[in-house]
PDB file of C-alpha atoms and ligand atoms in Angstrom:
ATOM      1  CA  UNK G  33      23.876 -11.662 -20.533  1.00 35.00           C
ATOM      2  CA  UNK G  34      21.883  -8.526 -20.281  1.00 36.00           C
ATOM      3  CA  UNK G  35      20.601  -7.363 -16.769  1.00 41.00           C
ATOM      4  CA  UNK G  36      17.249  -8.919 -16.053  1.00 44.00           C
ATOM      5  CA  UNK G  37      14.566  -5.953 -17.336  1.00 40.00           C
ATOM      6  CA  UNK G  38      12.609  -4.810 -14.125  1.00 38.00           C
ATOM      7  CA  UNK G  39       9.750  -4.396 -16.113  1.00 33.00           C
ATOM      8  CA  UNK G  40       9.294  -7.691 -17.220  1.00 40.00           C
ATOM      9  CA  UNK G  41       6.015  -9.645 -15.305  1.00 40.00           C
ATOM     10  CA  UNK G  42       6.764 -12.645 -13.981  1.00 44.00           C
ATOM     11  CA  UNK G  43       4.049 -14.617 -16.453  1.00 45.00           C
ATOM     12  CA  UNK G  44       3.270 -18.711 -16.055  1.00 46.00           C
ATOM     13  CA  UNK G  45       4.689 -20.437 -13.557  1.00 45.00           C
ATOM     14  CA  UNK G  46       7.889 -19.854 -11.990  1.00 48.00           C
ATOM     15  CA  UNK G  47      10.271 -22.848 -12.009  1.00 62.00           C
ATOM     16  CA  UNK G  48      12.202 -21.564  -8.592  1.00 88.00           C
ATOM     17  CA  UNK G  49      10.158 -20.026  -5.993  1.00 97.00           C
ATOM     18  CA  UNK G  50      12.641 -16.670  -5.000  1.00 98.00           C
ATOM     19  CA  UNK G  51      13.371 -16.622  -0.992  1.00 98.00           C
ATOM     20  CA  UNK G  52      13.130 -12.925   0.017  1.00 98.00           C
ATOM     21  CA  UNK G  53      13.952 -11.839   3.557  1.00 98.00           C
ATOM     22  CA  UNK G  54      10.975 -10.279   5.475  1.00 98.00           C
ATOM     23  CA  UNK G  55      12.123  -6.480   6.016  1.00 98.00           C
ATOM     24  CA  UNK G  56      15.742  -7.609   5.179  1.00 98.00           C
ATOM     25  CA  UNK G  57      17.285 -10.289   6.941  1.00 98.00           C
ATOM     26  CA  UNK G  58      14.939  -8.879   9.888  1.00 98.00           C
ATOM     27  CA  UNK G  59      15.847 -11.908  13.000  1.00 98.00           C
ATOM     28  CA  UNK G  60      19.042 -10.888  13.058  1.00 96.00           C
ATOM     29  CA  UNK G  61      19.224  -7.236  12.084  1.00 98.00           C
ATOM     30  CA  UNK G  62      17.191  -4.174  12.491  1.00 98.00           C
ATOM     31  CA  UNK G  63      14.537  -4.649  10.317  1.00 99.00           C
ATOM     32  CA  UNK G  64      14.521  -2.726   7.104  1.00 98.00           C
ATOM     33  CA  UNK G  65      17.741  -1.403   7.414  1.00 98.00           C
ATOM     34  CA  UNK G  66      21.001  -1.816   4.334  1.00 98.00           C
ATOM     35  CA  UNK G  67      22.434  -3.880   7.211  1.00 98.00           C
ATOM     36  CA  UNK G  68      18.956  -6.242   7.039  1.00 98.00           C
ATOM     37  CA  UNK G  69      19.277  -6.403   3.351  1.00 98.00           C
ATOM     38  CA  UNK G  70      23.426  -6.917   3.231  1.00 98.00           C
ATOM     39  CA  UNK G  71      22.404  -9.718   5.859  1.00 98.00           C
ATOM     40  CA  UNK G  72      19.180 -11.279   4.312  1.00 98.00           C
ATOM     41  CA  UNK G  73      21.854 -11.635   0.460  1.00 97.00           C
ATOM     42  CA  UNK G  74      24.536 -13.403   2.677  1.00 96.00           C
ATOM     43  CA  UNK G  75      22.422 -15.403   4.047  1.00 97.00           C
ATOM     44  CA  UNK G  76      21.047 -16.797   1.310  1.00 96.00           C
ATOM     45  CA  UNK G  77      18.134 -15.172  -0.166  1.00 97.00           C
ATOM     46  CA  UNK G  78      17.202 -13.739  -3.824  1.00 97.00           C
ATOM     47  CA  UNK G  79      16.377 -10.954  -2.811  1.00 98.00           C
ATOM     48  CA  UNK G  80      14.160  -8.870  -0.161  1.00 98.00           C
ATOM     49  CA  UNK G  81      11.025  -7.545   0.872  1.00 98.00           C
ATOM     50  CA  UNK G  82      10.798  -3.605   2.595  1.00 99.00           C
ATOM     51  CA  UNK G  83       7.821  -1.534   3.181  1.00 98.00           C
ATOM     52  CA  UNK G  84       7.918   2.187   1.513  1.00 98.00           C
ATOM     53  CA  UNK G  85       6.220   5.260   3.129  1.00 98.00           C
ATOM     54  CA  UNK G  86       6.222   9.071   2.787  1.00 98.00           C
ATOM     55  CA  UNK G  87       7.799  11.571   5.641  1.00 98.00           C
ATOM     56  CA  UNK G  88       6.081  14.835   5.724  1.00 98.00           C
ATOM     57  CA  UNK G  89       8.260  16.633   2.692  1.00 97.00           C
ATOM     58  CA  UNK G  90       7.687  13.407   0.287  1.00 97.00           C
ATOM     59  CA  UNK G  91      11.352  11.254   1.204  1.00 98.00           C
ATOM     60  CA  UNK G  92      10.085   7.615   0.361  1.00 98.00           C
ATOM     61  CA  UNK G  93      11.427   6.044   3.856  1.00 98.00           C
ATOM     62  CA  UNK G  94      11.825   2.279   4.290  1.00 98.00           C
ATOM     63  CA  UNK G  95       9.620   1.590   7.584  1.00 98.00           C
ATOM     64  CA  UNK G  96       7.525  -0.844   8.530  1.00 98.00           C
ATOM     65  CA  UNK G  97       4.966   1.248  10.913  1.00 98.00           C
ATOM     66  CA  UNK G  98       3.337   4.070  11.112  1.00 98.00           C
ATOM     67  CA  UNK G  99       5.144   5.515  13.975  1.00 98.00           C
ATOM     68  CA  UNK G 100       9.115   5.354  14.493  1.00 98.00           C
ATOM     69  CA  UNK G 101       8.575   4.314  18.273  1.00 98.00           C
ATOM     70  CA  UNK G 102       9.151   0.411  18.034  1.00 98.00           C
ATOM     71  CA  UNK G 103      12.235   0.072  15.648  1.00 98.00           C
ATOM     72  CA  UNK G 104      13.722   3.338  16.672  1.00 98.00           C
ATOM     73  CA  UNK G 105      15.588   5.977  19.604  1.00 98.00           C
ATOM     74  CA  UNK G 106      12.772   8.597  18.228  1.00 98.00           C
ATOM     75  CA  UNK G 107       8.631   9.278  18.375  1.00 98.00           C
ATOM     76  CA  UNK G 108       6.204  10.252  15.634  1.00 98.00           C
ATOM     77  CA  UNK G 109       4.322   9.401  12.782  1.00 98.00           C
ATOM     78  CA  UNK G 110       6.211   8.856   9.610  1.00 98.00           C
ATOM     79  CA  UNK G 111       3.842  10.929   7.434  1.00 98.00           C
ATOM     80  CA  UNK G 112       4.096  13.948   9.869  1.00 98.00           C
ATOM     81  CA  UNK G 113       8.222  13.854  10.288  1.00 98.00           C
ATOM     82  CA  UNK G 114      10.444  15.587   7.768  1.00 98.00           C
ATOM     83  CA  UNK G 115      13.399  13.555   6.097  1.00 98.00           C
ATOM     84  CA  UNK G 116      15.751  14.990   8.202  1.00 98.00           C
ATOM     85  CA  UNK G 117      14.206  14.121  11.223  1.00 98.00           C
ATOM     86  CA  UNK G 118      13.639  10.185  10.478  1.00 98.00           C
ATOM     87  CA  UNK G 119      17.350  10.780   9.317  1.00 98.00           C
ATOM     88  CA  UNK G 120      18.458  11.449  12.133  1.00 98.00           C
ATOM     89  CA  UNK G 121      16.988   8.806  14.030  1.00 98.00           C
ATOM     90  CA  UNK G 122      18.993   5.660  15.368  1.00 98.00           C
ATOM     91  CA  UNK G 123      17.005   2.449  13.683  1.00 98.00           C
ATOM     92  CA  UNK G 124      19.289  -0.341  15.683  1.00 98.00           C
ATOM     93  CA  UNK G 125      22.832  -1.092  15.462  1.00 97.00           C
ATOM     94  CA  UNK G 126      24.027   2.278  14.308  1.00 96.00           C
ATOM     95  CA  UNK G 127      21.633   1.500  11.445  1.00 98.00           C
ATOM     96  CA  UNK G 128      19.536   4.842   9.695  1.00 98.00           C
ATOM     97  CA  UNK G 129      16.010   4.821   8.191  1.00 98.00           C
ATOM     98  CA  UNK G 130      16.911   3.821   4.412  1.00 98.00           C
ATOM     99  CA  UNK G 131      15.774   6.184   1.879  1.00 98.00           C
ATOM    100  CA  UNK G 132      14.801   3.982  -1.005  1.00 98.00           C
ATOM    101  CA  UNK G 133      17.117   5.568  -2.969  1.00 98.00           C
ATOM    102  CA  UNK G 134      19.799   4.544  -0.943  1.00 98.00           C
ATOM    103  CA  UNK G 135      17.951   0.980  -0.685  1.00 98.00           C
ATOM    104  CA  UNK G 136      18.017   1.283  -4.849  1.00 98.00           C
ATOM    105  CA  UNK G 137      21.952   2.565  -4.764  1.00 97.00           C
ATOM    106  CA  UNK G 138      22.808  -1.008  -2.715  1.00 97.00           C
ATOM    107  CA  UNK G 139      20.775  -3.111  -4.766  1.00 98.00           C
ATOM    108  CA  UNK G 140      22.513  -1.316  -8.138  1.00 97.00           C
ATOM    109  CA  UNK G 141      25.964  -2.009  -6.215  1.00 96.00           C
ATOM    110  CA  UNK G 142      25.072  -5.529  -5.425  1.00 96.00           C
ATOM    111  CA  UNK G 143      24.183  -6.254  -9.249  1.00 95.00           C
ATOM    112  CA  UNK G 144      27.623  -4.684  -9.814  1.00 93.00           C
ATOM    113  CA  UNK G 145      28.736  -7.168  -7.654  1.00 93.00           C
ATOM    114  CA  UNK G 146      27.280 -10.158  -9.722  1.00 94.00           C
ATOM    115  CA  UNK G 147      24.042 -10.946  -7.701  1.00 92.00           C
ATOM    116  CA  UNK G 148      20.948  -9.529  -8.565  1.00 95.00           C
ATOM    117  CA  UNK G 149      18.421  -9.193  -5.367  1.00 97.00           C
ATOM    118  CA  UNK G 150      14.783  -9.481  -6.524  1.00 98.00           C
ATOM    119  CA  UNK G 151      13.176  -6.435  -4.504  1.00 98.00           C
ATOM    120  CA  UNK G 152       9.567  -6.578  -3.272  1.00 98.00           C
ATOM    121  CA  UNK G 153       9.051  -3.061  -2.381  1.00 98.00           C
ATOM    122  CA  UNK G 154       5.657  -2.858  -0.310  1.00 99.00           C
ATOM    123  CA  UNK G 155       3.536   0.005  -0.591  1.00 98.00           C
ATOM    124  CA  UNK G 156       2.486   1.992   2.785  1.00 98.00           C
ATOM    125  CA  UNK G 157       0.208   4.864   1.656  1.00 92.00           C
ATOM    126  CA  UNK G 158      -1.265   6.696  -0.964  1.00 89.00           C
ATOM    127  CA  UNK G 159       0.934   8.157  -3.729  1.00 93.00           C
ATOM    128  CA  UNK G 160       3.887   5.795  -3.113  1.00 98.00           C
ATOM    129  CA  UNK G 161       3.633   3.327  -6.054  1.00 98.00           C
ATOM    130  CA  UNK G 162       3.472   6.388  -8.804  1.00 98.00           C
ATOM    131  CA  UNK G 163       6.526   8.184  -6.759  1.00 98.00           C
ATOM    132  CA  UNK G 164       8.104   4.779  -6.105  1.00 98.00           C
ATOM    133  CA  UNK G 165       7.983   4.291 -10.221  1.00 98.00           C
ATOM    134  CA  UNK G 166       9.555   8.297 -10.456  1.00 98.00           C
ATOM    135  CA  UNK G 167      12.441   7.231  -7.978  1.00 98.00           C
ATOM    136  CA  UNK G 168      12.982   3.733  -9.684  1.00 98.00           C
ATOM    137  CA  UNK G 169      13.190   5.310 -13.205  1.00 97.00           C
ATOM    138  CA  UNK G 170      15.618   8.217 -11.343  1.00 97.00           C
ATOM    139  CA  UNK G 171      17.962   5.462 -10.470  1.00 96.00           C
ATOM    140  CA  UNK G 172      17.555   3.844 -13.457  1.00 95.00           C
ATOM    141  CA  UNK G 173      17.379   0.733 -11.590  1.00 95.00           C
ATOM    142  CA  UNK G 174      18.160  -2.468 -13.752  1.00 93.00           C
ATOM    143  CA  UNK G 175      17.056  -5.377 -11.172  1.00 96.00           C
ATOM    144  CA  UNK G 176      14.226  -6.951 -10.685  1.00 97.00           C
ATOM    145  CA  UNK G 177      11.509  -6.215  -9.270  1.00 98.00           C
ATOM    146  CA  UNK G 178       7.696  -6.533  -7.842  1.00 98.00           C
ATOM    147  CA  UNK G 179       5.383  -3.595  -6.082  1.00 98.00           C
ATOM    148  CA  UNK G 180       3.116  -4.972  -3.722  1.00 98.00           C
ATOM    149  CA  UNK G 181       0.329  -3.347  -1.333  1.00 98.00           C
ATOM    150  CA  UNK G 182      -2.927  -4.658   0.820  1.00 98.00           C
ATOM    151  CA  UNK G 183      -3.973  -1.112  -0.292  1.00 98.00           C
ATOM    152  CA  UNK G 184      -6.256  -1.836  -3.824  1.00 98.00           C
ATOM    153  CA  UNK G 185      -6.576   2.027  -4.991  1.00 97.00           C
ATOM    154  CA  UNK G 186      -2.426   2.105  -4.459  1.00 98.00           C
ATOM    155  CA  UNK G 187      -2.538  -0.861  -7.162  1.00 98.00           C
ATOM    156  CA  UNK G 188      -4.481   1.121  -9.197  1.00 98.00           C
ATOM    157  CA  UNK G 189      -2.979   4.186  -9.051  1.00 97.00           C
ATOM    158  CA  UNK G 190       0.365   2.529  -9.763  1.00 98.00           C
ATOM    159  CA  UNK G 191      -0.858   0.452 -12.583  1.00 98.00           C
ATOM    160  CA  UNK G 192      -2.405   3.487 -14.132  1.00 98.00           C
ATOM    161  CA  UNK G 193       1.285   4.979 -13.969  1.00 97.00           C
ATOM    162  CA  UNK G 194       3.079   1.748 -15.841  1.00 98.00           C
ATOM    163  CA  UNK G 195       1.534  -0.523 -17.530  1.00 97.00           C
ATOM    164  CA  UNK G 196       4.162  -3.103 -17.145  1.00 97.00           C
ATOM    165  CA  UNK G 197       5.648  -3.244 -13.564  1.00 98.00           C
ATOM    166  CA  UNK G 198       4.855  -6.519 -11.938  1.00 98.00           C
ATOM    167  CA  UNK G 199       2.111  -5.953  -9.144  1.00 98.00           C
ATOM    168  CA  UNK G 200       1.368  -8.398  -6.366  1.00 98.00           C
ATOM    169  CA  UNK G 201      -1.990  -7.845  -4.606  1.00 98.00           C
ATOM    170  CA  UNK G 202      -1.442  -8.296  -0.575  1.00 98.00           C
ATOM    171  CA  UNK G 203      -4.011 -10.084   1.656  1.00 98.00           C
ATOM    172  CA  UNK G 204      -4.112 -11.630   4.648  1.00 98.00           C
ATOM    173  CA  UNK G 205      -7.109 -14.136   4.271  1.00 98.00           C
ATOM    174  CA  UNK G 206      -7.909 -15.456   0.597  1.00 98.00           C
ATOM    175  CA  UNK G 207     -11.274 -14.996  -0.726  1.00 97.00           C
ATOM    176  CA  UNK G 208     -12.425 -15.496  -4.378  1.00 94.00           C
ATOM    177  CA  UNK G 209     -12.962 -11.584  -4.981  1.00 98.00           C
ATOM    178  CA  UNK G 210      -9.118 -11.284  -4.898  1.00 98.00           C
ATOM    179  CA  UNK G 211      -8.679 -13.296  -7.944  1.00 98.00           C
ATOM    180  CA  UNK G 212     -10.577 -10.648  -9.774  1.00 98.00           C
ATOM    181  CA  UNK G 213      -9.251  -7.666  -8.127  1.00 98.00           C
ATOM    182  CA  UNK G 214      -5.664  -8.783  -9.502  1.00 98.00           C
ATOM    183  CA  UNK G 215      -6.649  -9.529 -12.518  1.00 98.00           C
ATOM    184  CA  UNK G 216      -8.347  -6.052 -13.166  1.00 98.00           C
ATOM    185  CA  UNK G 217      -5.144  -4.445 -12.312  1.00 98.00           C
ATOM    186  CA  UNK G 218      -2.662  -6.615 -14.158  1.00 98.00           C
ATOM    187  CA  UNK G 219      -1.441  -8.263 -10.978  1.00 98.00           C
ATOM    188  CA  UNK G 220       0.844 -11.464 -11.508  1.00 98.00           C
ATOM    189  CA  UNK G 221       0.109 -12.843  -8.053  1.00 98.00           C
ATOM    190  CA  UNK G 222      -1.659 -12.815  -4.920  1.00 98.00           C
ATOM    191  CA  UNK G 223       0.468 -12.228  -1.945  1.00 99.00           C
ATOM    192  CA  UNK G 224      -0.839 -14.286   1.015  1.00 98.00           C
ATOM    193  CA  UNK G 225      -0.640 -14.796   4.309  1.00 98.00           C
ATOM    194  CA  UNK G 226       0.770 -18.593   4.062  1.00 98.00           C
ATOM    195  CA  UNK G 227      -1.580 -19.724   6.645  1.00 98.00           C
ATOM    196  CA  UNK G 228      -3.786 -19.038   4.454  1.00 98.00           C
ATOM    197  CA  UNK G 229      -1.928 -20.804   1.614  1.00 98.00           C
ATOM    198  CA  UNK G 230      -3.816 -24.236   1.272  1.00 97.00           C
ATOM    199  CA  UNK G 231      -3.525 -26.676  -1.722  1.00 95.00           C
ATOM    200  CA  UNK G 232      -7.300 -25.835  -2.963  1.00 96.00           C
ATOM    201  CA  UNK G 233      -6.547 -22.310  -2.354  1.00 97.00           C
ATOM    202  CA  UNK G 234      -2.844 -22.855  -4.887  1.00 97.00           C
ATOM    203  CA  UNK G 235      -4.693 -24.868  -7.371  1.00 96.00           C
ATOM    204  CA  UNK G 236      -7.602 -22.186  -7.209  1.00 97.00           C
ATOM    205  CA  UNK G 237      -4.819 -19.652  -7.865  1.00 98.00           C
ATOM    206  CA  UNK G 238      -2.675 -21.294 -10.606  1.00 97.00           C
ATOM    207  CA  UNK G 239      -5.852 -22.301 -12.391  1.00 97.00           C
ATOM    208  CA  UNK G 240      -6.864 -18.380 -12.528  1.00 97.00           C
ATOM    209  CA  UNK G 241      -3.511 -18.087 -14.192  1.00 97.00           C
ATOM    210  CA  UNK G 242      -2.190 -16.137 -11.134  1.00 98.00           C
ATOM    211  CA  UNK G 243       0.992 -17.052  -9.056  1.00 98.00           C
ATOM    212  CA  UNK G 244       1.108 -17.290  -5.176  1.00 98.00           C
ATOM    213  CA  UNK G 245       3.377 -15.647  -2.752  1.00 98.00           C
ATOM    214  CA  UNK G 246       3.708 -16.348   1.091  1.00 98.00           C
ATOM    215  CA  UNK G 247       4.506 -14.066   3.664  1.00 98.00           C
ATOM    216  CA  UNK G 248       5.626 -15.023   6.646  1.00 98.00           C
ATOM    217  CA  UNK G 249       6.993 -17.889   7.082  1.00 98.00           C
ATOM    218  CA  UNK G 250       9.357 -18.418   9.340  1.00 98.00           C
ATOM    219  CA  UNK G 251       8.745 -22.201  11.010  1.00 98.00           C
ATOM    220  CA  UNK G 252      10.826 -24.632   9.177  1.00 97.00           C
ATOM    221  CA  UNK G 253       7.856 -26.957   8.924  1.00 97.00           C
ATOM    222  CA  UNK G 254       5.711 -24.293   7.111  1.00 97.00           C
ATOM    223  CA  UNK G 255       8.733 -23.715   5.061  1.00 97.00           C
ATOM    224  CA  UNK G 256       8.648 -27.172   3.699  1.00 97.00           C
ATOM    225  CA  UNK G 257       5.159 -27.343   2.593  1.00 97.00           C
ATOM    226  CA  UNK G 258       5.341 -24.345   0.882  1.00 97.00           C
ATOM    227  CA  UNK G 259       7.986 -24.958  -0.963  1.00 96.00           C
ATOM    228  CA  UNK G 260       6.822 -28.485  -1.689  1.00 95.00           C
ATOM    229  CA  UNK G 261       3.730 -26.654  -3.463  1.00 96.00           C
ATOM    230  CA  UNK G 262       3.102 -27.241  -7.132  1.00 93.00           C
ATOM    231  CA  UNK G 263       3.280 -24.625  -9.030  1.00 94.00           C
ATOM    232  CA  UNK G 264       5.816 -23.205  -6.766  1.00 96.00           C
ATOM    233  CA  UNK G 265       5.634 -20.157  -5.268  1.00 98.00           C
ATOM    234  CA  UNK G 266       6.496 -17.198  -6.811  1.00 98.00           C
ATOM    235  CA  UNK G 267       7.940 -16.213  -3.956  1.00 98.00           C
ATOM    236  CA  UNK G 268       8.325 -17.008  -0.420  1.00 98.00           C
ATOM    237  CA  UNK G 269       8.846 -14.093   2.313  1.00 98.00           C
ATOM    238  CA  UNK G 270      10.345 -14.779   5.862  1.00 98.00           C
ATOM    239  CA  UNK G 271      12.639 -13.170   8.516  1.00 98.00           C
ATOM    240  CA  UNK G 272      15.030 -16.205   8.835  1.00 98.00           C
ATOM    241  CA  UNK G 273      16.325 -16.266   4.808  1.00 97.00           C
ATOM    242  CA  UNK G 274      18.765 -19.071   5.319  1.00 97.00           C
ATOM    243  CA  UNK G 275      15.766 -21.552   6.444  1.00 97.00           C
ATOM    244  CA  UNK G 276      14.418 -20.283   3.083  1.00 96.00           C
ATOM    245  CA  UNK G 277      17.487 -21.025   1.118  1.00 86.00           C
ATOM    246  CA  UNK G 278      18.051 -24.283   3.109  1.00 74.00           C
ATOM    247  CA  UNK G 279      14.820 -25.155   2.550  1.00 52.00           C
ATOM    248  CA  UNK G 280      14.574 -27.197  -0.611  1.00 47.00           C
TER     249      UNK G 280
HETATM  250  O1  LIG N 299       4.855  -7.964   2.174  1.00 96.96           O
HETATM  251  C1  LIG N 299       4.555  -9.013   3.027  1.00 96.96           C
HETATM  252  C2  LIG N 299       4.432  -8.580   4.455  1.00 96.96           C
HETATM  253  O2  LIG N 299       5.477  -7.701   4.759  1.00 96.96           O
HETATM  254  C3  LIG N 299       3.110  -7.921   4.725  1.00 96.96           C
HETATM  255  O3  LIG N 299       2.903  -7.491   6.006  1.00 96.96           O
HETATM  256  O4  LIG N 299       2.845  -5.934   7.873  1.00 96.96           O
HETATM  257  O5  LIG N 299       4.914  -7.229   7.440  1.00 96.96           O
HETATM  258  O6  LIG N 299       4.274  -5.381   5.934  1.00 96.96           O
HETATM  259  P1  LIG N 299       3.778  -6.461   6.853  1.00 96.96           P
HETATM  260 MG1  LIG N 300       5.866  -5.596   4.459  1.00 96.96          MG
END
C-alpha cells in the first residue's frame, strides 16, 4: 500500500477520530520534545500535536511559548534567539528544542518503522505555514498531516502557498463566523476548545460540512463524550494519549 499522501484533505466524515498527544506525550515528558513524541506513539496515539515558531535567523523551533523560561534551563524570546542558542538550551530530561526538521526526520523514521503518526503542526507566528510547507517539501515528508493556527492571516498565507494541505482553523470559543472563516480558506475543520464542543455546536459543524477537533482533553469523563460524538471527531488532542487510545 502506498504511503498515505500528506496532501490529501481529510473530506466527509472521518470513521475513527485520530488521538494525538498534546505537545507529544506532554504528562509524562517534556513537552514538545522527540522524547514527548517517541512517548505520546508508545502510548498509544496516531499521531501528535507541536507548536512551530521562528528563532531570530528563521530555524522553525518546536515550542510552545513565546519565551524559553518555563520549559527550559535558558531566558528569551524565541523570535529574538538564534538557532544555536535555543540549541543549546536544556528542554527537560536531557531533551533539546526540536527543529522541525528533526521532528520531520522521526516521523519519516517512524513510517519506516510501520506506523505512520498523523502530525498536527500548530502555527506560532507569521511566515511559519509558507516556510513550514518549504521544510515539509525539503524532507519530502510522506505522512500525514494537518496545519493548524488561532492566527487567520497565517491560514491565509499558507493556503495561498498550497492549495491542498489540510488546514484546521483554531479557536477557543465557537461562534458562527468561524464556520465561514474556514470555509473561505479551504479549512477541513474547526479546532476547538472541547469545552466548547457541545452537541448543537457538532451538529452545527457537520451540517456546514466541516469536521471538529478537540483540544484538550485530558479528564477521562470529557474523553468519553467526545468520543461518543457523532460524526466523530476528526481528531481529539490531549496530554495523557493512552486515556485517548483507551478511550473507546
Ligand atoms: O493545537 C491545540 C492546542 O495546542 C492549542 O493551544 O496553547 O496548547 O498551543 P496551545
Ligand atoms: Mg498547540
Amino acid at each position: 500500500m502506498p504511503p498515505p499522501d500528506p496532501r490529501q484533505p481529510a473530506g466527509g466524515a472521518p470513521s475513527r477520530t485520530l488521538r494525538l498527544g498534546h505537545r507529544g506525550a506532554s504528562a509524562g515528558a517534556p513537552e514538545n520534545t522527540l522524547l514527548a513524541f517517541r512517548r505520546a506513539i508508545k502510548l498509544g496515539a496516531d499521531g501528535i500535536e507541536c507548536d512551530i515558531q521562528r528563532s531570530a535567523d528563521g530555524e522553525l523551533v518546536i515550542i510552545h511559548d513565546d519565551g524559553v523560561e518555563r520549559t527550559t534551563d535558558g531566558t528569551g524570546i524565541v523570535g529574538n534567539l538564534p538557532y544555536a542558542a535555543l540549541a543549546a538550551l536544556d528542554a527537560g530530561q536531557g531533551e533539546r528544542i526540536p527543529t522541525l526538521a528533526e521532528t520531520l526526520r522521526w516521523a519519516t523514521d517512524t513510517i519506516a518503522g510501520g506506523v505512520a503518526p498523523f502530525l498536527n503542526l500548530e502555527l506560532k507566528g507569521t511566515g511559519t505555514g509558507p516556510d513550514t510547507l518549504v521544510a515539509l517539501g525539503r524532507a519530502g515528508y510522506p505522512g500525514p498531516l494537518a496545519l493548524s493556527s488561532f492566527d487567520y492571516p497565517t491560514l491565509e498565507e499558507t493556503r495561498q502557498a498550497d492549495g491542498a494541505v489540510e488546514l484546521w482553523l483554531l479557536s477557543g470559543p465557537y461562534h458562527d463566523d468561524l464556520i465561514a472563516q474556514a470555509r473561505a480558506i479551504g479549512a477541513t475543520c474547526l479546532d476547538l476548545n472541547h469545552r466548547a464542543i457541545t452537541p448543537a455546536v457538532a451538529a452545527r459543524v457537520a451540517a456546514a460540512g466541516l469536521g471538529l477537533v478537540a483540544w484538550t482533553a485530558n479528564d477521562p469523563a470529557d474523553i468519553r463524550r467526545l468520543l461518543a460524538l457523532d460524526p466523530p471527531l476528526r481528531a481529539i488532542i490531549g496530554d495523557h494519549p493512552e486515556r485517548l487510545a483507551g478511550g473507546e
